[in-house]
């Protein structure tokens, strides 16, 4: 599987425009007296100039390709899909959270373009796939042996807090406002709701995706492998 990264901007991303205190300086400054590593995973330019990217310390100085390859050995059998028929602004947040949980692939359904700023450059390390329609997505999931679970607050939903999520799972999210389309809910094995106790009608789609992903992590992930 390859990264689907159309129209990726060249140069630095949002988290690199105003670099913070995270990261490391040049290798010679942070490891005085130690020879440069000969491991091919290391990037000569980062070793020389320092690494302030939005990556965990275990990946400092690694090339982007090496990081993706390493995550690929540890990705979970969890896929995330989000409908994008009205150019939803929450997709960046969903991608960033999916990257944090080592989700296999994030699927964008509908419009191909989305606002990448919220991804905070994590889309460079996360597998992405585009589907024109919900039907295309459901057909792909069936061929891959993935069970589709929609997340929405509609009558008859199964509470996410008590639901047993399939291990080989595709969690499907709708857009802010309209939620998951009727076609998607009809194709899903079940639709799960997130318990709410306040006055708001719904939770932000990006937040809901994070809650649902973590519910899957609690049920199926090997927590000893977390950073």
PDB file of C-alpha atoms in Angstrom:
ATOM      1  CA  UNK A   1       0.000   0.000   0.000  1.00  0.00           C
ATOM      2  CA  UNK A   2       1.341   3.444  -0.845  1.00  0.00           C
ATOM      3  CA  UNK A   3       0.640   6.848   0.572  1.00  0.00           C
ATOM      4  CA  UNK A   4      -2.003   8.794  -1.337  1.00  0.00           C
ATOM      5  CA  UNK A   5      -0.821  12.356  -0.864  1.00  0.00           C
ATOM      6  CA  UNK A   6      -2.140  14.507  -3.722  1.00  0.00           C
ATOM      7  CA  UNK A   7      -1.258  18.197  -3.784  1.00  0.00           C
ATOM      8  CA  UNK A   8       1.079  17.954  -0.794  1.00  0.00           C
ATOM      9  CA  UNK A   9       2.702  21.382  -0.266  1.00  0.00           C
ATOM     10  CA  UNK A  10       6.445  21.532  -0.563  1.00  0.00           C
ATOM     11  CA  UNK A  11       8.616  22.661   2.323  1.00  0.00           C
ATOM     12  CA  UNK A  12       7.548  23.005   5.919  1.00  0.00           C
ATOM     13  CA  UNK A  13       4.136  22.231   7.313  1.00  0.00           C
ATOM     14  CA  UNK A  14       2.022  24.086   9.922  1.00  0.00           C
ATOM     15  CA  UNK A  15       3.832  22.726  12.975  1.00  0.00           C
ATOM     16  CA  UNK A  16       7.149  23.674  11.423  1.00  0.00           C
ATOM     17  CA  UNK A  17       6.355  27.306  10.646  1.00  0.00           C
ATOM     18  CA  UNK A  18       6.953  28.321  14.264  1.00  0.00           C
ATOM     19  CA  UNK A  19       9.082  25.516  15.634  1.00  0.00           C
ATOM     20  CA  UNK A  20       8.680  24.902  19.351  1.00  0.00           C
ATOM     21  CA  UNK A  21      10.970  23.492  21.977  1.00  0.00           C
ATOM     22  CA  UNK A  22      10.408  19.880  21.023  1.00  0.00           C
ATOM     23  CA  UNK A  23      12.938  17.972  18.987  1.00  0.00           C
ATOM     24  CA  UNK A  24      16.710  17.890  18.872  1.00  0.00           C
ATOM     25  CA  UNK A  25      19.431  20.050  17.426  1.00  0.00           C
ATOM     26  CA  UNK A  26      22.193  18.846  15.115  1.00  0.00           C
ATOM     27  CA  UNK A  27      23.665  15.448  15.999  1.00  0.00           C
ATOM     28  CA  UNK A  28      27.088  16.924  16.817  1.00  0.00           C
ATOM     29  CA  UNK A  29      25.517  19.248  19.407  1.00  0.00           C
ATOM     30  CA  UNK A  30      23.211  16.720  21.043  1.00  0.00           C
ATOM     31  CA  UNK A  31      25.668  13.801  20.885  1.00  0.00           C
ATOM     32  CA  UNK A  32      29.104  15.431  21.283  1.00  0.00           C
ATOM     33  CA  UNK A  33      31.991  13.139  20.525  1.00  0.00           C
ATOM     34  CA  UNK A  34      29.769  10.433  19.046  1.00  0.00           C
ATOM     35  CA  UNK A  35      30.182   9.500  15.372  1.00  0.00           C
ATOM     36  CA  UNK A  36      27.295  10.017  12.984  1.00  0.00           C
ATOM     37  CA  UNK A  37      25.100   6.909  12.819  1.00  0.00           C
ATOM     38  CA  UNK A  38      25.510   4.797   9.691  1.00  0.00           C
ATOM     39  CA  UNK A  39      21.990   3.394   9.913  1.00  0.00           C
ATOM     40  CA  UNK A  40      20.277   4.080   6.540  1.00  0.00           C
ATOM     41  CA  UNK A  41      17.109   5.121   8.371  1.00  0.00           C
ATOM     42  CA  UNK A  42      18.789   8.368   9.391  1.00  0.00           C
ATOM     43  CA  UNK A  43      18.515  11.489   7.222  1.00  0.00           C
ATOM     44  CA  UNK A  44      21.889  13.217   6.629  1.00  0.00           C
ATOM     45  CA  UNK A  45      20.225  16.629   6.397  1.00  0.00           C
ATOM     46  CA  UNK A  46      18.398  16.189   9.710  1.00  0.00           C
ATOM     47  CA  UNK A  47      21.573  14.946  11.373  1.00  0.00           C
ATOM     48  CA  UNK A  48      23.355  18.081  10.216  1.00  0.00           C
ATOM     49  CA  UNK A  49      20.609  20.638  10.907  1.00  0.00           C
ATOM     50  CA  UNK A  50      18.561  19.095  13.727  1.00  0.00           C
ATOM     51  CA  UNK A  51      15.100  17.576  13.838  1.00  0.00           C
ATOM     52  CA  UNK A  52      12.170  19.681  15.097  1.00  0.00           C
ATOM     53  CA  UNK A  53       9.414  17.735  13.378  1.00  0.00           C
ATOM     54  CA  UNK A  54       6.165  16.635  14.998  1.00  0.00           C
ATOM     55  CA  UNK A  55       7.365  13.070  15.600  1.00  0.00           C
ATOM     56  CA  UNK A  56       8.030  11.015  18.738  1.00  0.00           C
ATOM     57  CA  UNK A  57      11.620  11.016  19.976  1.00  0.00           C
ATOM     58  CA  UNK A  58      12.132   7.414  18.839  1.00  0.00           C
ATOM     59  CA  UNK A  59      11.959   8.700  15.252  1.00  0.00           C
ATOM     60  CA  UNK A  60      14.331  11.661  15.626  1.00  0.00           C
ATOM     61  CA  UNK A  61      16.607  12.086  12.600  1.00  0.00           C
ATOM     62  CA  UNK A  62      14.817   9.286  10.683  1.00  0.00           C
ATOM     63  CA  UNK A  63      13.746   9.826   7.093  1.00  0.00           C
ATOM     64  CA  UNK A  64      10.055  10.098   6.396  1.00  0.00           C
ATOM     65  CA  UNK A  65      10.150   6.842   4.422  1.00  0.00           C
ATOM     66  CA  UNK A  66      11.811   4.999   7.318  1.00  0.00           C
ATOM     67  CA  UNK A  67       9.183   6.253   9.766  1.00  0.00           C
ATOM     68  CA  UNK A  68       6.313   5.117   7.534  1.00  0.00           C
ATOM     69  CA  UNK A  69       7.957   1.726   7.038  1.00  0.00           C
ATOM     70  CA  UNK A  70       8.332   1.253  10.794  1.00  0.00           C
ATOM     71  CA  UNK A  71       4.735   2.247  11.525  1.00  0.00           C
ATOM     72  CA  UNK A  72       3.630  -0.172   8.803  1.00  0.00           C
ATOM     73  CA  UNK A  73       5.017  -3.037  10.901  1.00  0.00           C
ATOM     74  CA  UNK A  74       2.778  -1.993  13.807  1.00  0.00           C
ATOM     75  CA  UNK A  75      -0.422  -0.679  12.215  1.00  0.00           C
ATOM     76  CA  UNK A  76      -3.713  -1.894  13.634  1.00  0.00           C
ATOM     77  CA  UNK A  77      -6.431  -3.633  11.582  1.00  0.00           C
ATOM     78  CA  UNK A  78      -8.569  -0.535  12.133  1.00  0.00           C
ATOM     79  CA  UNK A  79      -9.665   1.702   9.273  1.00  0.00           C
ATOM     80  CA  UNK A  80     -11.362   5.089   9.534  1.00  0.00           C
ATOM     81  CA  UNK A  81     -13.668   6.608   6.935  1.00  0.00           C
ATOM     82  CA  UNK A  82     -15.166  10.077   6.916  1.00  0.00           C
ATOM     83  CA  UNK A  83     -17.694  11.455   4.471  1.00  0.00           C
ATOM     84  CA  UNK A  84     -16.603  14.610   2.692  1.00  0.00           C
ATOM     85  CA  UNK A  85     -19.465  15.681   0.473  1.00  0.00           C
ATOM     86  CA  UNK A  86     -19.434  19.267   1.764  1.00  0.00           C
ATOM     87  CA  UNK A  87     -15.668  19.663   2.309  1.00  0.00           C
ATOM     88  CA  UNK A  88     -15.691  18.966   6.053  1.00  0.00           C
ATOM     89  CA  UNK A  89     -13.085  20.859   8.103  1.00  0.00           C
ATOM     90  CA  UNK A  90     -12.699  18.067  10.685  1.00  0.00           C
ATOM     91  CA  UNK A  91     -10.781  15.655   8.474  1.00  0.00           C
ATOM     92  CA  UNK A  92      -7.387  17.019   9.474  1.00  0.00           C
ATOM     93  CA  UNK A  93      -8.133  16.289  13.135  1.00  0.00           C
ATOM     94  CA  UNK A  94      -9.311  12.787  12.246  1.00  0.00           C
ATOM     95  CA  UNK A  95      -6.093  12.094  10.315  1.00  0.00           C
ATOM     96  CA  UNK A  96      -3.908  13.358  13.160  1.00  0.00           C
ATOM     97  CA  UNK A  97      -5.690  11.144  15.693  1.00  0.00           C
ATOM     98  CA  UNK A  98      -5.588   8.149  13.348  1.00  0.00           C
ATOM     99  CA  UNK A  99      -1.841   8.591  13.030  1.00  0.00           C
ATOM    100  CA  UNK A 100      -1.475   8.682  16.829  1.00  0.00           C
ATOM    101  CA  UNK A 101      -3.295   5.341  17.101  1.00  0.00           C
ATOM    102  CA  UNK A 102      -1.452   3.722  14.151  1.00  0.00           C
ATOM    103  CA  UNK A 103      -4.669   3.262  12.182  1.00  0.00           C
ATOM    104  CA  UNK A 104      -4.125   1.340   8.968  1.00  0.00           C
ATOM    105  CA  UNK A 105      -5.792   3.794   6.571  1.00  0.00           C
ATOM    106  CA  UNK A 106      -8.011   6.867   6.631  1.00  0.00           C
ATOM    107  CA  UNK A 107     -10.592   6.827   3.839  1.00  0.00           C
ATOM    108  CA  UNK A 108     -12.002  10.069   2.434  1.00  0.00           C
ATOM    109  CA  UNK A 109     -15.423   9.588   0.826  1.00  0.00           C
ATOM    110  CA  UNK A 110     -16.765  12.145  -1.626  1.00  0.00           C
ATOM    111  CA  UNK A 111     -14.703  15.219  -2.350  1.00  0.00           C
ATOM    112  CA  UNK A 112     -10.986  14.514  -2.660  1.00  0.00           C
ATOM    113  CA  UNK A 113      -9.785  17.878  -1.352  1.00  0.00           C
ATOM    114  CA  UNK A 114      -9.746  18.657   2.372  1.00  0.00           C
ATOM    115  CA  UNK A 115      -8.070  21.141   4.709  1.00  0.00           C
ATOM    116  CA  UNK A 116      -4.773  19.531   5.725  1.00  0.00           C
ATOM    117  CA  UNK A 117      -3.756  22.119   8.272  1.00  0.00           C
ATOM    118  CA  UNK A 118      -5.531  20.297  11.108  1.00  0.00           C
ATOM    119  CA  UNK A 119      -3.493  17.167  10.367  1.00  0.00           C
ATOM    120  CA  UNK A 120      -0.379  18.978  11.642  1.00  0.00           C
ATOM    121  CA  UNK A 121       1.794  17.251   9.009  1.00  0.00           C
ATOM    122  CA  UNK A 122       0.778  13.755  10.226  1.00  0.00           C
ATOM    123  CA  UNK A 123      -0.771  13.036   6.818  1.00  0.00           C
ATOM    124  CA  UNK A 124       2.815  12.532   5.618  1.00  0.00           C
ATOM    125  CA  UNK A 125       2.994   9.372   7.728  1.00  0.00           C
ATOM    126  CA  UNK A 126      -0.596   8.112   7.472  1.00  0.00           C
ATOM    127  CA  UNK A 127      -2.015   5.983   4.667  1.00  0.00           C
ATOM    128  CA  UNK A 128      -4.915   7.780   2.960  1.00  0.00           C
ATOM    129  CA  UNK A 129      -7.351   6.478   0.362  1.00  0.00           C
ATOM    130  CA  UNK A 130     -10.100   8.219  -1.598  1.00  0.00           C
ATOM    131  CA  UNK A 131     -13.503   6.802  -2.607  1.00  0.00           C
ATOM    132  CA  UNK A 132     -15.944   8.657  -4.829  1.00  0.00           C
ATOM    133  CA  UNK A 133     -19.080   7.250  -3.174  1.00  0.00           C
ATOM    134  CA  UNK A 134     -20.249   5.400  -0.081  1.00  0.00           C
ATOM    135  CA  UNK A 135     -21.026   2.422  -2.330  1.00  0.00           C
ATOM    136  CA  UNK A 136     -17.399   2.337  -3.469  1.00  0.00           C
ATOM    137  CA  UNK A 137     -16.219   2.395   0.153  1.00  0.00           C
ATOM    138  CA  UNK A 138     -18.582  -0.372   1.280  1.00  0.00           C
ATOM    139  CA  UNK A 139     -17.587  -2.575  -1.655  1.00  0.00           C
ATOM    140  CA  UNK A 140     -13.908  -2.076  -0.871  1.00  0.00           C
ATOM    141  CA  UNK A 141     -14.453  -2.873   2.816  1.00  0.00           C
ATOM    142  CA  UNK A 142     -16.342  -6.072   1.980  1.00  0.00           C
ATOM    143  CA  UNK A 143     -13.535  -7.225  -0.312  1.00  0.00           C
ATOM    144  CA  UNK A 144     -11.021  -6.595   2.492  1.00  0.00           C
ATOM    145  CA  UNK A 145     -13.059  -8.450   5.106  1.00  0.00           C
ATOM    146  CA  UNK A 146     -13.681  -5.319   7.196  1.00  0.00           C
ATOM    147  CA  UNK A 147     -16.849  -4.872   9.244  1.00  0.00           C
ATOM    148  CA  UNK A 148     -18.337  -1.384   8.907  1.00  0.00           C
ATOM    149  CA  UNK A 149     -19.507   0.375  12.067  1.00  0.00           C
ATOM    150  CA  UNK A 150     -21.068   3.832  11.729  1.00  0.00           C
ATOM    151  CA  UNK A 151     -20.791   6.412  14.507  1.00  0.00           C
ATOM    152  CA  UNK A 152     -23.750   8.751  14.945  1.00  0.00           C
ATOM    153  CA  UNK A 153     -26.398   9.746  17.485  1.00  0.00           C
ATOM    154  CA  UNK A 154     -29.631   8.535  15.921  1.00  0.00           C
ATOM    155  CA  UNK A 155     -32.570   6.506  17.276  1.00  0.00           C
ATOM    156  CA  UNK A 156     -31.818   2.826  17.751  1.00  0.00           C
ATOM    157  CA  UNK A 157     -28.048   3.213  18.035  1.00  0.00           C
ATOM    158  CA  UNK A 158     -25.925   0.860  20.137  1.00  0.00           C
ATOM    159  CA  UNK A 159     -24.078   2.742  22.916  1.00  0.00           C
ATOM    160  CA  UNK A 160     -20.385   2.847  22.058  1.00  0.00           C
ATOM    161  CA  UNK A 161     -19.643   2.515  25.772  1.00  0.00           C
ATOM    162  CA  UNK A 162     -21.069  -1.037  25.828  1.00  0.00           C
ATOM    163  CA  UNK A 163     -20.553  -2.123  22.207  1.00  0.00           C
ATOM    164  CA  UNK A 164     -18.046  -4.817  21.268  1.00  0.00           C
ATOM    165  CA  UNK A 165     -16.249  -3.490  18.220  1.00  0.00           C
ATOM    166  CA  UNK A 166     -14.945  -5.941  15.611  1.00  0.00           C
ATOM    167  CA  UNK A 167     -11.171  -6.255  15.478  1.00  0.00           C
ATOM    168  CA  UNK A 168     -11.064  -5.930  11.684  1.00  0.00           C
ATOM    169  CA  UNK A 169     -13.152  -2.820  11.659  1.00  0.00           C
ATOM    170  CA  UNK A 170     -13.915   0.260   9.569  1.00  0.00           C
ATOM    171  CA  UNK A 171     -15.350   3.069  11.682  1.00  0.00           C
ATOM    172  CA  UNK A 172     -17.421   5.383   9.507  1.00  0.00           C
ATOM    173  CA  UNK A 173     -18.090   9.024  10.404  1.00  0.00           C
ATOM    174  CA  UNK A 174     -20.318  11.630   8.844  1.00  0.00           C
ATOM    175  CA  UNK A 175     -19.907  15.356   8.477  1.00  0.00           C
ATOM    176  CA  UNK A 176     -20.494  18.115  10.967  1.00  0.00           C
ATOM    177  CA  UNK A 177     -24.246  18.787  10.940  1.00  0.00           C
ATOM    178  CA  UNK A 178     -25.817  16.136   8.694  1.00  0.00           C
ATOM    179  CA  UNK A 179     -23.943  13.235  10.307  1.00  0.00           C
ATOM    180  CA  UNK A 180     -23.621   9.831   8.645  1.00  0.00           C
ATOM    181  CA  UNK A 181     -25.681   9.480   5.473  1.00  0.00           C
ATOM    182  CA  UNK A 182     -28.628   7.070   5.441  1.00  0.00           C
ATOM    183  CA  UNK A 183     -26.861   4.999   2.788  1.00  0.00           C
ATOM    184  CA  UNK A 184     -23.837   4.533   5.033  1.00  0.00           C
ATOM    185  CA  UNK A 185     -25.919   3.636   8.087  1.00  0.00           C
ATOM    186  CA  UNK A 186     -27.901   1.103   6.059  1.00  0.00           C
ATOM    187  CA  UNK A 187     -24.686  -0.594   4.943  1.00  0.00           C
ATOM    188  CA  UNK A 188     -23.112  -0.694   8.415  1.00  0.00           C
ATOM    189  CA  UNK A 189     -23.320  -3.711  10.732  1.00  0.00           C
ATOM    190  CA  UNK A 190     -24.434  -1.308  13.453  1.00  0.00           C
ATOM    191  CA  UNK A 191     -24.433   2.362  14.322  1.00  0.00           C
ATOM    192  CA  UNK A 192     -22.928   3.325  17.658  1.00  0.00           C
ATOM    193  CA  UNK A 193     -23.728   6.453  19.638  1.00  0.00           C
ATOM    194  CA  UNK A 194     -21.569   8.328  22.143  1.00  0.00           C
ATOM    195  CA  UNK A 195     -23.252   9.119  25.466  1.00  0.00           C
ATOM    196  CA  UNK A 196     -23.885  12.846  26.010  1.00  0.00           C
ATOM    197  CA  UNK A 197     -25.175  14.599  29.104  1.00  0.00           C
ATOM    198  CA  UNK A 198     -25.216  18.324  28.255  1.00  0.00           C
ATOM    199  CA  UNK A 199     -27.211  20.659  26.050  1.00  0.00           C
ATOM    200  CA  UNK A 200     -25.338  20.346  22.753  1.00  0.00           C
ATOM    201  CA  UNK A 201     -27.074  18.367  20.030  1.00  0.00           C
ATOM    202  CA  UNK A 202     -23.911  16.645  18.869  1.00  0.00           C
ATOM    203  CA  UNK A 203     -20.182  16.287  19.489  1.00  0.00           C
ATOM    204  CA  UNK A 204     -17.680  17.740  17.027  1.00  0.00           C
ATOM    205  CA  UNK A 205     -16.963  15.094  14.368  1.00  0.00           C
ATOM    206  CA  UNK A 206     -13.214  15.201  14.994  1.00  0.00           C
ATOM    207  CA  UNK A 207     -13.722  14.677  18.731  1.00  0.00           C
ATOM    208  CA  UNK A 208     -16.233  11.874  18.144  1.00  0.00           C
ATOM    209  CA  UNK A 209     -13.746  10.122  15.884  1.00  0.00           C
ATOM    210  CA  UNK A 210     -11.080  10.304  18.576  1.00  0.00           C
ATOM    211  CA  UNK A 211     -13.433   8.852  21.200  1.00  0.00           C
ATOM    212  CA  UNK A 212     -14.458   5.980  18.921  1.00  0.00           C
ATOM    213  CA  UNK A 213     -10.891   5.182  17.884  1.00  0.00           C
ATOM    214  CA  UNK A 214      -9.828   5.041  21.515  1.00  0.00           C
ATOM    215  CA  UNK A 215     -12.749   2.720  22.292  1.00  0.00           C
ATOM    216  CA  UNK A 216     -11.331   0.322  19.686  1.00  0.00           C
ATOM    217  CA  UNK A 217      -7.812   0.747  21.115  1.00  0.00           C
ATOM    218  CA  UNK A 218      -9.014  -0.161  24.606  1.00  0.00           C
ATOM    219  CA  UNK A 219     -10.603  -3.353  23.291  1.00  0.00           C
ATOM    220  CA  UNK A 220      -8.002  -4.599  20.819  1.00  0.00           C
ATOM    221  CA  UNK A 221      -4.607  -2.862  20.986  1.00  0.00           C
ATOM    222  CA  UNK A 222      -1.526  -4.208  22.728  1.00  0.00           C
ATOM    223  CA  UNK A 223      -0.909  -1.387  25.190  1.00  0.00           C
ATOM    224  CA  UNK A 224       2.609  -2.654  25.872  1.00  0.00           C
ATOM    225  CA  UNK A 225       3.500  -1.499  22.357  1.00  0.00           C
ATOM    226  CA  UNK A 226       2.471   2.127  22.988  1.00  0.00           C
ATOM    227  CA  UNK A 227       5.144   4.805  23.218  1.00  0.00           C
TER     228      UNK A 227
END
